[in-house]
Short mmCIF file of C-alpha atoms and ligand atoms in Angstrom, two decimals:
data_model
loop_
_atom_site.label_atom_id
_atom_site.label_comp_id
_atom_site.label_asym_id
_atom_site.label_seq_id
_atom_site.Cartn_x
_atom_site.Cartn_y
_atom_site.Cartn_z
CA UNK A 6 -16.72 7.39 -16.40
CA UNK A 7 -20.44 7.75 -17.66
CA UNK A 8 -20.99 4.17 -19.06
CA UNK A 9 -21.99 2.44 -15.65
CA UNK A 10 -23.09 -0.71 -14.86
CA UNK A 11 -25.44 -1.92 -11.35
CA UNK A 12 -25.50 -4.90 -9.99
CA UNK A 13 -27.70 -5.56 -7.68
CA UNK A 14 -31.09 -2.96 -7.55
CA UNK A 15 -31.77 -3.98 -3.76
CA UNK A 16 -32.06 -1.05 -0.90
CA UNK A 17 -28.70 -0.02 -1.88
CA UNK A 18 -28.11 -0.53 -5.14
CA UNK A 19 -31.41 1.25 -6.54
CA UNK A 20 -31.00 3.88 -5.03
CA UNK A 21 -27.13 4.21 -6.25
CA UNK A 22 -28.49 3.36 -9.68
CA UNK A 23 -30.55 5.97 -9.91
CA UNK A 24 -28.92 8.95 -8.44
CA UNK A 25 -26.24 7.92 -10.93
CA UNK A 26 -29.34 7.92 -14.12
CA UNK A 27 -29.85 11.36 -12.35
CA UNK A 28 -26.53 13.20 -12.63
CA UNK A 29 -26.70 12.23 -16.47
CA UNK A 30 -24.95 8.84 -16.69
CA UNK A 31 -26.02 5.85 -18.83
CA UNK A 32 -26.24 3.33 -16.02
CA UNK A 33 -27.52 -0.38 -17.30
CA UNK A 34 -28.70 -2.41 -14.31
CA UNK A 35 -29.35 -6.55 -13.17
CA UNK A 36 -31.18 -7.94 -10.53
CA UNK A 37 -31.91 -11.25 -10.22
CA UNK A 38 -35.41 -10.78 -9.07
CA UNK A 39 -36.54 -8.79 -12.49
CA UNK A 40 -39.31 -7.09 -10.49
CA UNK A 41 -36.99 -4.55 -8.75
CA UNK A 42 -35.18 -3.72 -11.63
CA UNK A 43 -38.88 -2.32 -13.42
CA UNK A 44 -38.53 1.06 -11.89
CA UNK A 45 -34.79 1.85 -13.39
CA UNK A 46 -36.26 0.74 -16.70
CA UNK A 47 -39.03 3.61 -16.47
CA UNK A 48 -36.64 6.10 -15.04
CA UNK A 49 -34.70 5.96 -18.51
CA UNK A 50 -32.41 2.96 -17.34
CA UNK A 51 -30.99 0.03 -19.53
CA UNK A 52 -32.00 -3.49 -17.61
CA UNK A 53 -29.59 -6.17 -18.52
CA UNK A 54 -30.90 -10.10 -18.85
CA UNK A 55 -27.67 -11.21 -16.72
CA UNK A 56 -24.87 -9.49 -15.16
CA UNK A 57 -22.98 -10.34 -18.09
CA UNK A 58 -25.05 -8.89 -20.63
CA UNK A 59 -25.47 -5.77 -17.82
CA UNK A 60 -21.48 -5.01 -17.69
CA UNK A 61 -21.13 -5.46 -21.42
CA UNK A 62 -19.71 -2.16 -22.60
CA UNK A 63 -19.76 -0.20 -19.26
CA UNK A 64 -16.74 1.57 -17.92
CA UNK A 65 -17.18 0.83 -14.64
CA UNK A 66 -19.60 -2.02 -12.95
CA UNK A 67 -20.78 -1.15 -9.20
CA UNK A 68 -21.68 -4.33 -7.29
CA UNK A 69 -23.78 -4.17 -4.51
CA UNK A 70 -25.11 -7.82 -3.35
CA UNK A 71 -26.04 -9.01 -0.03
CA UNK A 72 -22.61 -10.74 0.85
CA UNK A 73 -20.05 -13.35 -0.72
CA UNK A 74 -22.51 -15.81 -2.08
CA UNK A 75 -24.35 -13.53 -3.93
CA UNK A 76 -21.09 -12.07 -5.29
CA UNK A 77 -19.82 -15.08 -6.21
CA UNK A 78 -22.99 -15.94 -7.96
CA UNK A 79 -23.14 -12.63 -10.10
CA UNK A 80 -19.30 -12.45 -10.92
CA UNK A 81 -18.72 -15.86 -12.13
CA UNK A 82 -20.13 -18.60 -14.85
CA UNK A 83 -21.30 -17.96 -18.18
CA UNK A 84 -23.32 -15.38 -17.28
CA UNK A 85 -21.01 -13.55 -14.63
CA UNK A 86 -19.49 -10.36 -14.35
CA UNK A 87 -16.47 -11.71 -15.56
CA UNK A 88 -17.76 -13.20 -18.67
CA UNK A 89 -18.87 -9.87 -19.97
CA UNK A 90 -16.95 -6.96 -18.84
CA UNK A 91 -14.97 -5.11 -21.21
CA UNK A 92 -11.33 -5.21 -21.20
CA UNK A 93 -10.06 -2.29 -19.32
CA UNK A 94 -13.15 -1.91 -17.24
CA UNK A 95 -13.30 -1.43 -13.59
CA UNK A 96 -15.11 -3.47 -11.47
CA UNK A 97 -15.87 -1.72 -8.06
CA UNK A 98 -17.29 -3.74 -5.15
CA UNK A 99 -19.26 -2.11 -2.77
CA UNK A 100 -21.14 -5.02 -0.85
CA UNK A 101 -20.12 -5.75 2.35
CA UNK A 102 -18.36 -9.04 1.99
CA UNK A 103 -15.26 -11.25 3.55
CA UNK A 104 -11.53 -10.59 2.69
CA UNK A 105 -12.00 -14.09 1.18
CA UNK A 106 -14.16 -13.34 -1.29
CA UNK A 107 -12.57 -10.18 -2.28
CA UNK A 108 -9.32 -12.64 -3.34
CA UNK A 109 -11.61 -15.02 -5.00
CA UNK A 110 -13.36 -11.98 -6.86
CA UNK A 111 -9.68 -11.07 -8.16
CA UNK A 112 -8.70 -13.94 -9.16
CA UNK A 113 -12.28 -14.58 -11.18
CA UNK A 114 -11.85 -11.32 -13.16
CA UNK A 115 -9.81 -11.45 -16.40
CA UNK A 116 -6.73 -9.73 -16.53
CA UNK A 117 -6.92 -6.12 -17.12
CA UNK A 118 -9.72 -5.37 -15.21
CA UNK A 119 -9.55 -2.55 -12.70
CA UNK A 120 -10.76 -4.09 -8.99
CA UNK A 121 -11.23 -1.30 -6.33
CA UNK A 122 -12.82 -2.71 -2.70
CA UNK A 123 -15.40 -0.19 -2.13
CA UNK A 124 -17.94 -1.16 1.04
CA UNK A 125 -19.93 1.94 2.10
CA UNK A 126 -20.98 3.44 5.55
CA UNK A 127 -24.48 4.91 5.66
CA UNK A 128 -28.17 3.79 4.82
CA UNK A 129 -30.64 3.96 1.91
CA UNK A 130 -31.12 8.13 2.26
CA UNK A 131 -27.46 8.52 1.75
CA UNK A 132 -26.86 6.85 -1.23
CA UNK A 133 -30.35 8.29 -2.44
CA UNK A 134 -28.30 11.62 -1.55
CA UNK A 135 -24.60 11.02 -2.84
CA UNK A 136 -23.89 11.22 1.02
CA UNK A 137 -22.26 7.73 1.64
CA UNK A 138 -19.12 7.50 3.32
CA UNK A 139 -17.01 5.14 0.54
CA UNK A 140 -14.13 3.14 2.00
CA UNK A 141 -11.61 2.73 -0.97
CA UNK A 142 -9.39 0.01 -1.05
CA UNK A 143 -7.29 -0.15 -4.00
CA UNK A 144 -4.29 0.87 -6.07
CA UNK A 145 -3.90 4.77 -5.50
CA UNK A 146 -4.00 5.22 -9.19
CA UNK A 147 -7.02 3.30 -9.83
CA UNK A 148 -9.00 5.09 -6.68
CA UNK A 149 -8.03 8.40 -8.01
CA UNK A 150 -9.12 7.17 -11.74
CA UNK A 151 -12.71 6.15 -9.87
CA UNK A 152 -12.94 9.32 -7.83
CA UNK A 153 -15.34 11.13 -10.23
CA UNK A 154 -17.81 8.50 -10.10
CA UNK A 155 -16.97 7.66 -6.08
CA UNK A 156 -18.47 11.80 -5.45
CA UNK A 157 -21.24 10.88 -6.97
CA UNK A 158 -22.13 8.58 -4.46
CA UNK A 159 -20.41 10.21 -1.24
CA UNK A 160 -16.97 10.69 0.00
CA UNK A 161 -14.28 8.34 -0.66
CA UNK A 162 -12.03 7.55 2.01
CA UNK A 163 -9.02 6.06 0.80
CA UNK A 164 -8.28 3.03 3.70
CA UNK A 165 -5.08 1.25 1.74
CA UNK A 166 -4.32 -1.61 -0.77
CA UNK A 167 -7.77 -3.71 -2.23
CA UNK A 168 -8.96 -5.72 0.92
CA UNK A 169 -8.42 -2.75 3.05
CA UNK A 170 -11.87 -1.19 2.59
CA UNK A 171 -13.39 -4.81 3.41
CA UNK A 172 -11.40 -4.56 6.52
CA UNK A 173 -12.39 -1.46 6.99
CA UNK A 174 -16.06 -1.96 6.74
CA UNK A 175 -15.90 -5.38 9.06
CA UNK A 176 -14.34 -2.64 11.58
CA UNK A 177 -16.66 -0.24 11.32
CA UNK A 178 -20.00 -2.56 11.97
CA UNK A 179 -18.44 -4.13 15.03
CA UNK A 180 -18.04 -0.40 16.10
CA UNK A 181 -22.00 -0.40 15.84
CA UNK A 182 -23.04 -3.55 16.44
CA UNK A 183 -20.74 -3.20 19.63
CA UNK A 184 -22.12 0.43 20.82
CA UNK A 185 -25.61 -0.87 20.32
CA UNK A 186 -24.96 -4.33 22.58
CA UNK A 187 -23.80 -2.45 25.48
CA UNK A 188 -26.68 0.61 24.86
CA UNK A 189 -29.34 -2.43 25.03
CA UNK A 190 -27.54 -4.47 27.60
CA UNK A 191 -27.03 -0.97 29.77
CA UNK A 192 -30.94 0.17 29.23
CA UNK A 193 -32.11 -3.93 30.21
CA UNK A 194 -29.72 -3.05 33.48
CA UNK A 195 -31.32 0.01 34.47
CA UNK A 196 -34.84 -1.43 34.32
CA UNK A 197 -33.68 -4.14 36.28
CA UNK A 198 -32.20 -1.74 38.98
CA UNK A 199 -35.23 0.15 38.83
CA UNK A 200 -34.63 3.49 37.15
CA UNK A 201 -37.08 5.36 35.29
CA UNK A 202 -36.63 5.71 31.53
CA UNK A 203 -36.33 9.05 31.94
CA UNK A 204 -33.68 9.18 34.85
CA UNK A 205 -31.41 6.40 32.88
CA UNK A 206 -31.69 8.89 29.70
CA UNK A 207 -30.33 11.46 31.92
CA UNK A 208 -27.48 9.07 33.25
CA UNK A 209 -26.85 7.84 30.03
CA UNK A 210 -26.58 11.15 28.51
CA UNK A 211 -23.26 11.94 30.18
CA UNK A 212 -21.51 8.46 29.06
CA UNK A 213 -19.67 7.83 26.09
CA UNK A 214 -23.20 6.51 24.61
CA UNK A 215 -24.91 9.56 25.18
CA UNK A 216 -25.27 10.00 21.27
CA UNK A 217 -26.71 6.85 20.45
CA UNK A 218 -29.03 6.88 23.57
CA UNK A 219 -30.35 9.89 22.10
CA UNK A 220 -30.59 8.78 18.47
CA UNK A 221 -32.20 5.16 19.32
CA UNK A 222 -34.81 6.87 21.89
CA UNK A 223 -37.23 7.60 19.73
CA UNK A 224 -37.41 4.27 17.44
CA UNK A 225 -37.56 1.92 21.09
CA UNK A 226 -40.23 4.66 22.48
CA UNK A 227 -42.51 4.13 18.91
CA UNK A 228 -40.94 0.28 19.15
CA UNK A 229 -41.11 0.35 15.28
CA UNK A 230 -38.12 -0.72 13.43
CA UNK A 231 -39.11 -0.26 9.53
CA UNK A 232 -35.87 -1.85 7.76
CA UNK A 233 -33.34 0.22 6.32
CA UNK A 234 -30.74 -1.94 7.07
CA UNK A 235 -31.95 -5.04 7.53
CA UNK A 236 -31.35 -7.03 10.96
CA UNK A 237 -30.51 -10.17 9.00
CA UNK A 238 -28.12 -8.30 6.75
CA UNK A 239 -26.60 -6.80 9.92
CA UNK A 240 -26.56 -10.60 11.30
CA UNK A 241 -24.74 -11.64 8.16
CA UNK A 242 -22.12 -9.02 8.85
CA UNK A 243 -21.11 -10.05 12.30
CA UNK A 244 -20.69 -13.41 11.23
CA UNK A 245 -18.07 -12.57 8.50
CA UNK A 246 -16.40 -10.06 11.56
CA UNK A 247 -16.25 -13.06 13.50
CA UNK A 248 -15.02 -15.43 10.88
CA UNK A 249 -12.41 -12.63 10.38
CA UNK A 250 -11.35 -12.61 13.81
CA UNK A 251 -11.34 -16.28 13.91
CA UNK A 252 -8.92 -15.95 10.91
CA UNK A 253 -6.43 -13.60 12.59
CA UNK A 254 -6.46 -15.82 15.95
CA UNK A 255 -8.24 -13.53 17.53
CA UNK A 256 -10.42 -14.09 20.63
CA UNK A 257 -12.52 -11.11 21.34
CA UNK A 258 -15.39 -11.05 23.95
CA UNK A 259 -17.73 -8.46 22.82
CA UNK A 260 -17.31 -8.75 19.29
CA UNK A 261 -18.66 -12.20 20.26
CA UNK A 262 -21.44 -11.33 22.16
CA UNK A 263 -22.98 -8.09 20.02
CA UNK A 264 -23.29 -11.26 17.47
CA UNK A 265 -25.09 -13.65 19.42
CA UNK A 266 -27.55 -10.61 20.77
CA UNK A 267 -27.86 -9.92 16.74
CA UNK A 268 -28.73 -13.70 16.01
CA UNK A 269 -30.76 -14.03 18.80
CA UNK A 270 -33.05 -11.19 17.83
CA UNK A 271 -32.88 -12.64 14.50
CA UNK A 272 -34.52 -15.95 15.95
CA UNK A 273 -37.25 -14.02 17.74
CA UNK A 274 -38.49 -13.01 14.45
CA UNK A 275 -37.06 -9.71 13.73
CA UNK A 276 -34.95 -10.50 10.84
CA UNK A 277 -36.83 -8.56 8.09
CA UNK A 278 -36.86 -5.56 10.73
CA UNK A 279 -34.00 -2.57 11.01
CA UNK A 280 -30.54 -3.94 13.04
CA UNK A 281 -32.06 -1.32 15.12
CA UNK A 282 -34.73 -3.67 17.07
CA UNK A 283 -31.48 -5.76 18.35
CA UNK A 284 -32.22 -3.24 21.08
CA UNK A 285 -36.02 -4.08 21.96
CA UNK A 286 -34.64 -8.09 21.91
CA UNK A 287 -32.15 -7.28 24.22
CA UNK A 288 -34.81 -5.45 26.81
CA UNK A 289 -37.46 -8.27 25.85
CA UNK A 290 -35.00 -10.74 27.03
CA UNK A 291 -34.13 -8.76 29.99
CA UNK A 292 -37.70 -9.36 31.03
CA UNK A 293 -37.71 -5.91 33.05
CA UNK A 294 -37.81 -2.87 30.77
CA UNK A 295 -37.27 0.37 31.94
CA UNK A 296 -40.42 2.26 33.42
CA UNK A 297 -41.86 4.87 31.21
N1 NAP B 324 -29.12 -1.31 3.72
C1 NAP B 324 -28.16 -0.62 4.31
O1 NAP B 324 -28.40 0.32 5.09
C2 NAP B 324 -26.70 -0.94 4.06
C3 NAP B 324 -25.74 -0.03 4.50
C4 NAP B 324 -24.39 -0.29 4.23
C5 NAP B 324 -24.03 -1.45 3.57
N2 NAP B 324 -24.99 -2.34 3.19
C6 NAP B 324 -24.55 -3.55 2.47
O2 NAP B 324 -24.92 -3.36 1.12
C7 NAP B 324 -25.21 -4.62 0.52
C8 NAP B 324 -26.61 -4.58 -0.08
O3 NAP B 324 -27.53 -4.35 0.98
P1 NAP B 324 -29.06 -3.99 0.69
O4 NAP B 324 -29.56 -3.34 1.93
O5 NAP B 324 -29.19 -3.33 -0.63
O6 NAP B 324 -29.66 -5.48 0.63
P2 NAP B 324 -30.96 -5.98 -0.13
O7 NAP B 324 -31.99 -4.92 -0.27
O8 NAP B 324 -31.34 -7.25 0.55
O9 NAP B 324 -30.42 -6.32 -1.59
C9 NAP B 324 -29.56 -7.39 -1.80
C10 NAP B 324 -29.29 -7.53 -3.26
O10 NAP B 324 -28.48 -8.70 -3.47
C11 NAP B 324 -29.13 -9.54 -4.43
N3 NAP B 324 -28.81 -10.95 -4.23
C12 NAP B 324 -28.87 -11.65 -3.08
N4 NAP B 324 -28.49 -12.93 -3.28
C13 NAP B 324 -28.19 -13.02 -4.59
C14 NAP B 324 -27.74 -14.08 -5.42
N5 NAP B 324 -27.49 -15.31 -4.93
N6 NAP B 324 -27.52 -13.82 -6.71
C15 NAP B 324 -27.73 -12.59 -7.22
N7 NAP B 324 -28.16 -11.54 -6.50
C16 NAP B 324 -28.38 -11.76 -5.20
C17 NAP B 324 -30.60 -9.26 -4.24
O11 NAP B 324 -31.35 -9.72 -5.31
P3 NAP B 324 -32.93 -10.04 -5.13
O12 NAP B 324 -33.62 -8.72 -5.20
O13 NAP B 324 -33.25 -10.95 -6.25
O14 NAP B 324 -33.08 -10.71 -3.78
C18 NAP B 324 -30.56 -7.74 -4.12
O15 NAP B 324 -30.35 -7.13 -5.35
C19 NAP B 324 -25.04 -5.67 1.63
O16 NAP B 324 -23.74 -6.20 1.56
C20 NAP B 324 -25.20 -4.84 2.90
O17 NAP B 324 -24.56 -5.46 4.00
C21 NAP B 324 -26.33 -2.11 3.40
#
């Protein structure tokens, strides 16, 4: 597959378009603000005027939108997805998303087209590097007919049937929105109790969280959070895991809670900053940070 259409030049799709323009495909992209679509144009891009016109003649279309509205907005009407791509062409979805709109996407394309349910794990530098981690959800044959294209972009993990790599992803961020609750909620505690930053480091260091203690340290030290992946985004994800554990009857505690702690950090301002600074909300709110 060389013929590829982006849609969707945001943090993660530009940089996805463009590795792809690097490795020698012809990759047409769409954004709906034109502005970020400028620099694929003077990289040696195509720039389509809608997603339709974007998807016309591609082999494969990558979508990579902020979540199901946005998805429903590019794939449908006159000037969706689905009103240009070519028949036989594979759509492959890599925003993270609800199973919901996954169905919905299915049902909008027209019959023949190739749907694989492709959410990715890792930030901005890895798909600038081809070193995303791709959760595939799909028929085998189709993931192994995308596989060329996927290692171009990371490594595929095949996770099951299409919806399984949207379930996949919503299990995944509650994995690290989870980890990061407790890290902030267990830092705010050791203030409180009156342990040095240093000392609760140490302690902290022979948990389970040890890693992430160590890889958060230095952004709450500098207590800069430049946006990679943004807080609201992140925000936006717990609420479709908790619609999705709503959906399967589920009651679960902490899934519950690393969402509020997200949404309240959210209201404080922090939105536009990385998911990342849900850990200087949590010791804000805690009132008694940990001395330094
Ligand atoms: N950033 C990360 O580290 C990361 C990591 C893994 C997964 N993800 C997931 O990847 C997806 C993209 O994230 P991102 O960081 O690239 O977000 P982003 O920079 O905010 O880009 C979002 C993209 O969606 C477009 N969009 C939003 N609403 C739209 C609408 N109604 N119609 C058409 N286009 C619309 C935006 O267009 P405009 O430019 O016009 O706003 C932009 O192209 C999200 O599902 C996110 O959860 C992100």
């Amino acid at each position: 597959m060389e013929r590829i259409a982006v849609i969707g030049l945001g943090a993660m799709g530009a940089p996805i378009a463009h590795r792809l323009l690097g490795q020698g495909c012809q990759v047409t992209g769409w954004n709906r603000s034109p502005r970020r679509a400028a620099a694929l144009r003077e990289a040696g891009g195509a720039v389509g005027v809608s997603p339709a016109d974007a998807v016309r003649g591609a082999e494969a279309v990558l979508v990579m939108v902020t979540g199901p509205q946005a998805l429903l907005a590019v794939t449908e009407g006159e000037h969706g997805i689905a009103a240009g791509i070519d028949p036989g062409a594979v759509v492959v979805q890599m925003s993270t998303v609800s199973p919901s709109s996954l169905t919905r996407l299915a049902q909008a394309l027209p019959a023949g087209t190739g749907l694989l349910d492709a959410p990715v794990l890792g930030s901005v530098a890895e798909a600038a590097s081809g070193a995303l981690r791709i959760l595939a959800g799909g028929p085998p044959e189709l993931v192994e007919r995308c596989l060329p294209l996927l290692t171009r972009l990371g490594s595929p993990l095949r996770v099951g049937e299409l919806g399984a790599g949207t379930a996949a992803k919503l299990v995944a961020n509650n994995a690290l929105f989870g980890v990061l609750g407790v890290l902030g909620e267990s830092l705010a505690l050791g203030g409180a109790l009156g342990l040095s930053w240093e000392v609760l480091h140490e302690v902290l260091g022979v948990t389970p969280l040890a890693e992430q203690a160590a890889r958060r340290r230095p952004v709450i030290e500098a207590d800069d959070y430049p946006a990679r992946f943004a807080l609201a985004l992140a925000r936006k994800d717990a609420d479709l895991v908790a619609d999705a554990v709503g959906d399967a009857g589920l009651t679960l505690g902490l899934t519950a809670a690393s969402r509020d702690w997200l949404a309240a950090a959210e209201g404080a301002g922090r939105a536009d900053q990385d998911y990342t600074a849900v850990l200087a909300a949590i010791l804000h709110a805690a009132g008694k940070e940990p001395r330094r």
